[in-house]
Tab-separated table of C-alpha atoms and ligand atoms in Angstrom:
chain	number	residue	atom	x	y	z
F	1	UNK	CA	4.444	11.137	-7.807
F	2	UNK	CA	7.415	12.798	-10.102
F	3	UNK	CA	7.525	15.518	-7.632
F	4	UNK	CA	10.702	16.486	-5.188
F	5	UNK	CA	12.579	12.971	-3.061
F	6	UNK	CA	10.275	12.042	-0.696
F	7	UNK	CA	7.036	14.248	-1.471
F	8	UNK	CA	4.940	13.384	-4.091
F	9	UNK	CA	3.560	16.522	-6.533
F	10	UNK	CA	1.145	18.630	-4.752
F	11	UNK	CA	-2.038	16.871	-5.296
F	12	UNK	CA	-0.483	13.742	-6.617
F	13	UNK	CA	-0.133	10.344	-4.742
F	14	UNK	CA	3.753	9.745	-3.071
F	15	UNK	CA	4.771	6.295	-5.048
F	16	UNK	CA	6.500	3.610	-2.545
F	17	UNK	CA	7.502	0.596	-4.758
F	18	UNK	CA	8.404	-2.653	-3.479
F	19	UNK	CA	11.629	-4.124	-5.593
F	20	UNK	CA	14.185	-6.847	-5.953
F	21	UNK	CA	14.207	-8.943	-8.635
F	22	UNK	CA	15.220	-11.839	-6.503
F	23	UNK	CA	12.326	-14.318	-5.436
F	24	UNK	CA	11.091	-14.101	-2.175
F	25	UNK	CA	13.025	-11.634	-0.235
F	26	UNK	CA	9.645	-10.245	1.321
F	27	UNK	CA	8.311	-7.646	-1.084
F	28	UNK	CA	4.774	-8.995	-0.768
F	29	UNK	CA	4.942	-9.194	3.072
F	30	UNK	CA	6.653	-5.621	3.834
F	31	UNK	CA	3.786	-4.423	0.750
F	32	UNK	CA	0.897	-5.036	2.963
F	33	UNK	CA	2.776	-4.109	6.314
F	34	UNK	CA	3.639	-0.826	4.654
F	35	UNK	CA	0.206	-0.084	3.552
F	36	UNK	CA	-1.801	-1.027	6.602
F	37	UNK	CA	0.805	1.359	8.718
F	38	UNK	CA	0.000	4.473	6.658
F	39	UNK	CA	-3.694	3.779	6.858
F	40	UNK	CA	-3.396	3.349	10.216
F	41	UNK	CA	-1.469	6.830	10.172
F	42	UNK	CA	-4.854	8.318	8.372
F	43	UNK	CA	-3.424	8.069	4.754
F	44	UNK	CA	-5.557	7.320	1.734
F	45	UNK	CA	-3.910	4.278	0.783
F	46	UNK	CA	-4.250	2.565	-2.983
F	47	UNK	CA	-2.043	-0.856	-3.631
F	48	UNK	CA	-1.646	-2.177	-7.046
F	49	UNK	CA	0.074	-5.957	-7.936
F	50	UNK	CA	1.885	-5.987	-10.552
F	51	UNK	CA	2.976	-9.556	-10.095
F	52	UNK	CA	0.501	-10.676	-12.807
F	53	UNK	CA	1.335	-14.445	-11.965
F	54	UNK	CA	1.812	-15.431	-8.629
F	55	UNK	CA	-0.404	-12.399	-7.269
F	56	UNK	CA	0.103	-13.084	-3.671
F	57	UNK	CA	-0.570	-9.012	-2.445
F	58	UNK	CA	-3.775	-9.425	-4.150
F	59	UNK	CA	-4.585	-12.714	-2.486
F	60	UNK	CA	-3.097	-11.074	0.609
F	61	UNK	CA	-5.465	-7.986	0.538
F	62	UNK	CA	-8.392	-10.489	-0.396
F	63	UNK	CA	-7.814	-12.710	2.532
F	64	UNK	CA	-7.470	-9.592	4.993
F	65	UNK	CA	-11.167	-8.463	3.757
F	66	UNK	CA	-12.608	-11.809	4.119
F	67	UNK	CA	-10.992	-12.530	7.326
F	68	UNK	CA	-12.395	-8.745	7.991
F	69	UNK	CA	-15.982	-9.885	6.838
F	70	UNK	CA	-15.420	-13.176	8.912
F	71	UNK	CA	-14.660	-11.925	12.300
F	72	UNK	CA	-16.727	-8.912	12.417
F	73	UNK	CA	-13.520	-6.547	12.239
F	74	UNK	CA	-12.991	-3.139	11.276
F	75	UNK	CA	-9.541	-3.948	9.094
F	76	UNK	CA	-8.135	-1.184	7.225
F	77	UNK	CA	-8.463	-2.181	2.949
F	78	UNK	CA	-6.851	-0.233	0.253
F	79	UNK	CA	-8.524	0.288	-2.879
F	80	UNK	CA	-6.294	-2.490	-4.742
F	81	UNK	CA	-5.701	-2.938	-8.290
F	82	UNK	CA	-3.899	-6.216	-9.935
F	83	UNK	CA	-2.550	-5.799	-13.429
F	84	UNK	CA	-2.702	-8.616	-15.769
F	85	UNK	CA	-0.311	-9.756	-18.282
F	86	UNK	CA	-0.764	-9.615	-22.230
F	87	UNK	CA	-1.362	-12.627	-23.634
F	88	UNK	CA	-0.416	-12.508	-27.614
F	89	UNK	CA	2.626	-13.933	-28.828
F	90	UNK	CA	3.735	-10.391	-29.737
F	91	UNK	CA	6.212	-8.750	-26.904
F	92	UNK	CA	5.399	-4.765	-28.129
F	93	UNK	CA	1.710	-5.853	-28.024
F	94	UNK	CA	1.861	-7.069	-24.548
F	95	UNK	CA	4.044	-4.856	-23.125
F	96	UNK	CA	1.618	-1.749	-24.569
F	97	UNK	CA	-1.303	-3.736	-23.256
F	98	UNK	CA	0.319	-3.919	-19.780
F	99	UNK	CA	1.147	-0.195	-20.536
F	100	UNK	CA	-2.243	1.276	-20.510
F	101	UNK	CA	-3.625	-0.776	-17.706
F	102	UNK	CA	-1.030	0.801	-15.443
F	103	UNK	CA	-1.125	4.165	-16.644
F	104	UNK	CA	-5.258	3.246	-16.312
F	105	UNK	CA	-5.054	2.510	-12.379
F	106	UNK	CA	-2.417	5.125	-11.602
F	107	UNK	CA	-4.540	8.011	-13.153
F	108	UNK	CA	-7.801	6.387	-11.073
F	109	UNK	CA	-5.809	6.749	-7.940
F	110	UNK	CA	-2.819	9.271	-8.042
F	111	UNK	CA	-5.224	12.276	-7.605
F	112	UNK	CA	-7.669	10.254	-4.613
F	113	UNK	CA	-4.647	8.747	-2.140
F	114	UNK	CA	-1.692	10.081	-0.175
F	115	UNK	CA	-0.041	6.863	-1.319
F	116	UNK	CA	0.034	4.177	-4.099
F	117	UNK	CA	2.221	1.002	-2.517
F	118	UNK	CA	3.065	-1.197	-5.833
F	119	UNK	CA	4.388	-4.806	-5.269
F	120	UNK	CA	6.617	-6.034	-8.330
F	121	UNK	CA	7.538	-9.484	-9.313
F	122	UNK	CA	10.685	-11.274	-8.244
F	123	UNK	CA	11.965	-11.207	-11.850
F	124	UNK	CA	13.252	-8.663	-14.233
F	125	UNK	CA	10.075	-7.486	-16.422
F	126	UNK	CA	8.730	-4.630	-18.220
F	127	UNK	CA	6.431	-3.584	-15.431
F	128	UNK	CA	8.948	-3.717	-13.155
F	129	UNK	CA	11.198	-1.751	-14.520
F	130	UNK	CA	8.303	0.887	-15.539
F	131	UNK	CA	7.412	0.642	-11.678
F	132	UNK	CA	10.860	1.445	-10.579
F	133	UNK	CA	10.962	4.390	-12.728
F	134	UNK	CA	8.174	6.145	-11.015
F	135	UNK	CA	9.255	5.373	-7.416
F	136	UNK	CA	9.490	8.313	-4.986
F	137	UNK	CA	10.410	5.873	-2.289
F	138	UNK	CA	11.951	2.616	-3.557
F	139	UNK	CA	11.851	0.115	-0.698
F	140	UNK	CA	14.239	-3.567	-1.886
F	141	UNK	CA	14.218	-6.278	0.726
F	142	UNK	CA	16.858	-8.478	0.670
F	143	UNK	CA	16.939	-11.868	2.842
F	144	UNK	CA	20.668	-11.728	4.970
F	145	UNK	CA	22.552	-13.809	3.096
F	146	UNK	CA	25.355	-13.100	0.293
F	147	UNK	CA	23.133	-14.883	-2.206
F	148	UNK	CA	20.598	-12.669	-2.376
F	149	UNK	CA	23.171	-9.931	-1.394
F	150	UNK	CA	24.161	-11.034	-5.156
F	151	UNK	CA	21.782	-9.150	-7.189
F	152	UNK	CA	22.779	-5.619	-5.623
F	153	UNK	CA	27.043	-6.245	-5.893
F	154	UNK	CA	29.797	-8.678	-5.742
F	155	UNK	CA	32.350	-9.185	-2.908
F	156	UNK	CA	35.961	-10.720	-2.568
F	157	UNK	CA	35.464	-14.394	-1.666
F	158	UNK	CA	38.854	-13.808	0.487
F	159	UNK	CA	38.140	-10.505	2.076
F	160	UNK	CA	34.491	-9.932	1.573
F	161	UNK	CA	35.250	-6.591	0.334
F	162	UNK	CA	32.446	-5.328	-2.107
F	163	UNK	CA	33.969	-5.585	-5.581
F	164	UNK	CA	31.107	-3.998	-8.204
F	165	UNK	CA	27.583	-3.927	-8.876
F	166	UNK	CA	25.246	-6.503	-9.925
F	167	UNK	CA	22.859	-6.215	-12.364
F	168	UNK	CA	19.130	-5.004	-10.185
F	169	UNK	CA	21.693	-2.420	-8.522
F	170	UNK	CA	22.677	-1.104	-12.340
F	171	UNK	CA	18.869	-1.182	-13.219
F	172	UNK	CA	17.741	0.570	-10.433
F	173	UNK	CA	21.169	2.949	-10.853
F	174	UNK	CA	19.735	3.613	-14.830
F	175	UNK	CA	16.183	4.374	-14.034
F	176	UNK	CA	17.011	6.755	-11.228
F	177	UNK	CA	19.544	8.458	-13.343
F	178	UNK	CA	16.893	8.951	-16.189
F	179	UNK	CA	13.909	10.269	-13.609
F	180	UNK	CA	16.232	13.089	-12.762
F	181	UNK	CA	16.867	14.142	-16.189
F	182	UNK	CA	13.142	13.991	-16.918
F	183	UNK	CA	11.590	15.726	-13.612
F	184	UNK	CA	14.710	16.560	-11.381
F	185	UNK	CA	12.973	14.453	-8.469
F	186	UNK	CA	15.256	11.732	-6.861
F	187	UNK	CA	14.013	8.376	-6.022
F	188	UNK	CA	15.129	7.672	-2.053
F	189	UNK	CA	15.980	4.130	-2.394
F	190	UNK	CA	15.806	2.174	1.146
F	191	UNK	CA	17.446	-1.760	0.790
F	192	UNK	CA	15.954	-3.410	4.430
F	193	UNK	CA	17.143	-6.626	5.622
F	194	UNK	CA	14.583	-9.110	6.120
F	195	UNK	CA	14.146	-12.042	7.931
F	196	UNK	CA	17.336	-11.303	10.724
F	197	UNK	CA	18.432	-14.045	12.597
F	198	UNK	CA	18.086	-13.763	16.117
F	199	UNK	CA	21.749	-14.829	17.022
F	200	UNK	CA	24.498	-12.719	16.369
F	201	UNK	CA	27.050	-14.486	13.249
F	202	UNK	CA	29.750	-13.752	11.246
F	203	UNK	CA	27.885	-13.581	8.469
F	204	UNK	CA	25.653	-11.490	9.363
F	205	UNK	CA	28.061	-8.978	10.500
F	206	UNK	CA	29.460	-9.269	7.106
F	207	UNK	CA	26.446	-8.609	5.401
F	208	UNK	CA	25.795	-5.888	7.097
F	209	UNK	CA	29.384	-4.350	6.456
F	210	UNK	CA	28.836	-5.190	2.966
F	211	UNK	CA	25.578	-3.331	2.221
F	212	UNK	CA	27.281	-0.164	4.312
F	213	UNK	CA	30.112	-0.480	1.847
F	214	UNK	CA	27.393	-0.869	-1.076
F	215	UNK	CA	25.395	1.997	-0.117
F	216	UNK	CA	27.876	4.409	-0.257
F	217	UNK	CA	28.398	3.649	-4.330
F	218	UNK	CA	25.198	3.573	-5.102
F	219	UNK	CA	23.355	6.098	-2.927
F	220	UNK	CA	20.536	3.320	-0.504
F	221	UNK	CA	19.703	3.660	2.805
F	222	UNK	CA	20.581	0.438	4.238
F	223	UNK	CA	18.270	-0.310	7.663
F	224	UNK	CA	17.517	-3.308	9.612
F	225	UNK	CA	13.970	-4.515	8.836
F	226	UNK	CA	12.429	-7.852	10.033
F	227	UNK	CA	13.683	-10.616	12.168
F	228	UNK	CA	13.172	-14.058	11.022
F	229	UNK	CA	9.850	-14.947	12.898
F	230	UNK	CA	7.011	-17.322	12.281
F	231	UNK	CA	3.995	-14.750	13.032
F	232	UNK	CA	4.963	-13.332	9.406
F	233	UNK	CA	4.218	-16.506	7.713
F	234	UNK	CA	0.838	-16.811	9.779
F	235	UNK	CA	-0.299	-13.422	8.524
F	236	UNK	CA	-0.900	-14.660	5.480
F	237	UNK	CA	-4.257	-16.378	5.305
F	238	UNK	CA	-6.094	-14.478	7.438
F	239	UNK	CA	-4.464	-11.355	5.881
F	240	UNK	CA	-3.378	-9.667	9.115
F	241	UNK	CA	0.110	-7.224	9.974
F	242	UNK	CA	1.747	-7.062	13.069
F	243	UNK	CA	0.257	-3.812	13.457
F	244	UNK	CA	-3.442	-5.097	13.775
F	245	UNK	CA	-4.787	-5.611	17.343
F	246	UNK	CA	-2.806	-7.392	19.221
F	247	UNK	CA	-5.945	-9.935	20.836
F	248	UNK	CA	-7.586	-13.241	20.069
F	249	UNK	CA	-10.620	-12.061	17.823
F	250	UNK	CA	-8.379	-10.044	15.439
F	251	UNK	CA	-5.701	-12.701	15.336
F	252	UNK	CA	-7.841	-15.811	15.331
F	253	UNK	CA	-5.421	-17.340	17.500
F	254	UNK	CA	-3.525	-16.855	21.141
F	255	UNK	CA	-1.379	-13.255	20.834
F	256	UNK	CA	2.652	-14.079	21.684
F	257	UNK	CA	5.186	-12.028	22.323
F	258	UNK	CA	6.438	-12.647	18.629
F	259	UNK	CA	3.217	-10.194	18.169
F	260	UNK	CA	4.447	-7.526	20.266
F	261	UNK	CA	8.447	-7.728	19.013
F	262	UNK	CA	6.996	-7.584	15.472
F	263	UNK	CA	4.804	-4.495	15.883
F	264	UNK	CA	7.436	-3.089	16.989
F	265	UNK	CA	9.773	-3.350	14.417
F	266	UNK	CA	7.360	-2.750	11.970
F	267	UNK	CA	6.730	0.371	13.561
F	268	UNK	CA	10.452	1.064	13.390
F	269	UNK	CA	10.590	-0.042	9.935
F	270	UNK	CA	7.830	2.819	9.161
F	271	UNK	CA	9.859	5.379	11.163
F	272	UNK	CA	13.192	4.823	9.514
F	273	UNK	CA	11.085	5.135	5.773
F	274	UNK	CA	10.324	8.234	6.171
F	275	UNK	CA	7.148	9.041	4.548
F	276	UNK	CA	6.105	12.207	3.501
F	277	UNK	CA	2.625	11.398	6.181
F	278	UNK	CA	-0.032	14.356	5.392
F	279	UNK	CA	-0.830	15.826	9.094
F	280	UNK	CA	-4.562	16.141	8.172
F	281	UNK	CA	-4.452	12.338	7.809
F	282	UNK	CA	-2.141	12.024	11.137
F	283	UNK	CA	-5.071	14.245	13.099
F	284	UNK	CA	-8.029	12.024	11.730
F	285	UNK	CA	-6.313	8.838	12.737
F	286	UNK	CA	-6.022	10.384	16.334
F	287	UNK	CA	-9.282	11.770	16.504
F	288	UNK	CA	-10.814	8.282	15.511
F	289	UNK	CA	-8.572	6.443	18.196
F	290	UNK	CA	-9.683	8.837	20.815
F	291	UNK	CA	-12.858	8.629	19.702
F	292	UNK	CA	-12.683	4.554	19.606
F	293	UNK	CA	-11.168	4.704	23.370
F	294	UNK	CA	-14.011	6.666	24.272
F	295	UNK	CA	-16.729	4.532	22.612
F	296	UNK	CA	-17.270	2.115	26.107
F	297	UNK	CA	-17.390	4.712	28.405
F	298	UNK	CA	-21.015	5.694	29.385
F	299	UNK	CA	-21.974	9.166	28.290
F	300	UNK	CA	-21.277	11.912	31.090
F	301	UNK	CA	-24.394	14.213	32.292
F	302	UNK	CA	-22.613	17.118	30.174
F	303	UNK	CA	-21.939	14.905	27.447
F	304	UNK	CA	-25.930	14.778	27.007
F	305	UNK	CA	-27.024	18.039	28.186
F	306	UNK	CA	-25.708	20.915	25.581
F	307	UNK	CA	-24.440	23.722	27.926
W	401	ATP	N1	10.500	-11.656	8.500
W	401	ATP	C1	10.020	-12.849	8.098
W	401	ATP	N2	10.052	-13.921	8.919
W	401	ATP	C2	9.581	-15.128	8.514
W	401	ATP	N3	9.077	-15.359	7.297
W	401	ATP	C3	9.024	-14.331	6.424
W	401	ATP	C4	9.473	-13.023	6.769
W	401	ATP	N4	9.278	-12.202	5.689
W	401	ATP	C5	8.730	-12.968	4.730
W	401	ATP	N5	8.571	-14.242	5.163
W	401	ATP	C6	8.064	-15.401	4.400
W	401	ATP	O1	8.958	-15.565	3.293
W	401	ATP	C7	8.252	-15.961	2.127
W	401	ATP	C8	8.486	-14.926	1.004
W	401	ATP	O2	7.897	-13.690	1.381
W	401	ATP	P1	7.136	-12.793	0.311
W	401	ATP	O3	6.143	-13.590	-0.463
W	401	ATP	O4	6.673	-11.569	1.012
W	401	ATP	O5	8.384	-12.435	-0.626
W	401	ATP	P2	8.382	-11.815	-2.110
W	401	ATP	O6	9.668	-11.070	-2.242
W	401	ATP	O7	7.132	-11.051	-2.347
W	401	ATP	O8	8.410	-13.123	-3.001
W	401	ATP	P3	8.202	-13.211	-4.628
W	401	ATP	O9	9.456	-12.668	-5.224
W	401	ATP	O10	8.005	-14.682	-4.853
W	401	ATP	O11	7.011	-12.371	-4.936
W	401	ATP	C9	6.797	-16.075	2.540
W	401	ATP	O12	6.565	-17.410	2.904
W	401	ATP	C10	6.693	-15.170	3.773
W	401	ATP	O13	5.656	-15.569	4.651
W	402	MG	MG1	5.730	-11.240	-3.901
């Protein structure tokens, strides 16, 4: 955290924040997909919700450890924190209440994980904003559509040229410029599309030459994330990611091809992030698959008899 773009301090958890303050875009969704992929890499994961209302990653990680408990599986849990709102009618009471229970879970954690994923809310609050100020990574789905396309900039109805910035873009432009003056780290700010159709369109051509366009005045990464597939909305309750096994205990239901496409752009999602991953974690999450692989095989005579 507040170290160099893309590597947290020495010692210090790397900060990926999930952002757009427009309503269901997939910030939840990619949250969990996001932190299940780096555990799966061997990272020390922690996940904290700060979307004190709806708190969907927290019911999210809840379902995945019950569905865990449930079906006998060895899931992958981060140590998970959910922030709750102040309650008085004063704002500067609430907003230093909500204060020190962040700064509370991010001092537990930020010495004991790799990584701290933080879900925000779909709206403009104080948390949020105090989120996106400490992002190393700063990951905003957007759905493909000019409406959501809408909080980031404006385009010529005629020409579909990008015309200016909307207000999350000038938010997210403000807290990045004031993180450099503090610590001289840069946040490296990734806007994924979510929830691709299939089919080729016009539109969606012009999305995408809009966000290119966008991205070049105000410094994203623009990358393809998700297709528009029902296995993401069957996650949910059973609190799997297209990256858990791909067979009928884990999922509770018949695997599809929809699982296999989805791990795999998941996996490209991860790829095209790129996360500062900690090779001793990288080494034990190899040693434990080979060591999984092996676990069926019967023992060897030199396996038993020390040489
Ligand atoms: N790639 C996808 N394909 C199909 N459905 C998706 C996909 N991504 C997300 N969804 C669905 O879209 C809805 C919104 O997703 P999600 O809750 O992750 O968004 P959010 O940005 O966290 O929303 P909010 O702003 O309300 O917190 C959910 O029903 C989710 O299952
Ligand atoms: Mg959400």
């Amino acid at each position: 955290m507040l170290g160099q773009a893309g590597q947290g301090q020495s010692g210090s958890a790397h900060v990926v924040v999930l952002g757009n303050e427009k309503g269901g875009s997939g910030k939840s969704t990619t949250a969990l997909h996001i932190a299940v992929a780096l555990m799966k890499a061997g990272q020390r994961v922690a996940t904290i919700d700060l979307d004190c209302r709806q708190q969907s990653f927290t019911r999210y990680v809840n379902n995945r450890r019950a569905w865990a408990r449930r079906s006998n599986l060895d899931l992958e849990i981060p140590a998970h924190h959910c922030i709750k709102y102040g309650e008085t009618m004063q704002i500067a009471e609430n907003e230093n209440a909500e204060f020190q229970q962040f700064m509370a879970a991010i001092s537990a954690v930020e010495r004991k994980f790799d990584f701290i994923v933080i879900d925000t809310p779909g709206a403009d609050t104080y948390l949020m904003r105090l989120a996106h100020s400490m992002a190393d990574t700063l990951v905003t789905p957007i759905n493909d559509s000019f409406l959501d396309f809408d909080v980031l900039g404006t385009i010529d109805p005629a020409t579909y040229s990008v015309t200016g910035e909307s207000h999350y873009a000038e938010m997210v432009r403000d807290v990045r410029r004031k993180r450099r003056q503090v610590d001289g780290a840069t946040t490296d700010w990734i806007v994924v599309r979510n929830r691709l159709s299939m089919l080729g369109s016009r539109n969606k051509q012009l999305v995408a030459n809009g966000l290119k366009q966008l991205s070049l005045r105000l410094g994203f990464r623009p990358i393809d994330g998700f297709a528009e597939r029902v296995v993401y909305r069957e996650f949910f309750p059973r609190g799997l990611t297209a990256l858990d096994d791909i067979d009928e205990q884990t999922l509770g239901t018949r695997p599809s091809m929809g699982h296999v496409t989805a791990r795999e752009e998941v996996t490209g999602l991860l790829r095209q992030l790129k996360l500062p991953l900690d090779e001793r974690g990288r080494r034990r999450a190899a040693n434990r698959a080979e060591w999984f692989s092996q676990v069926d095989k019967p023992l060897e005579v030199h396996d038993i008899i020390a040489t």
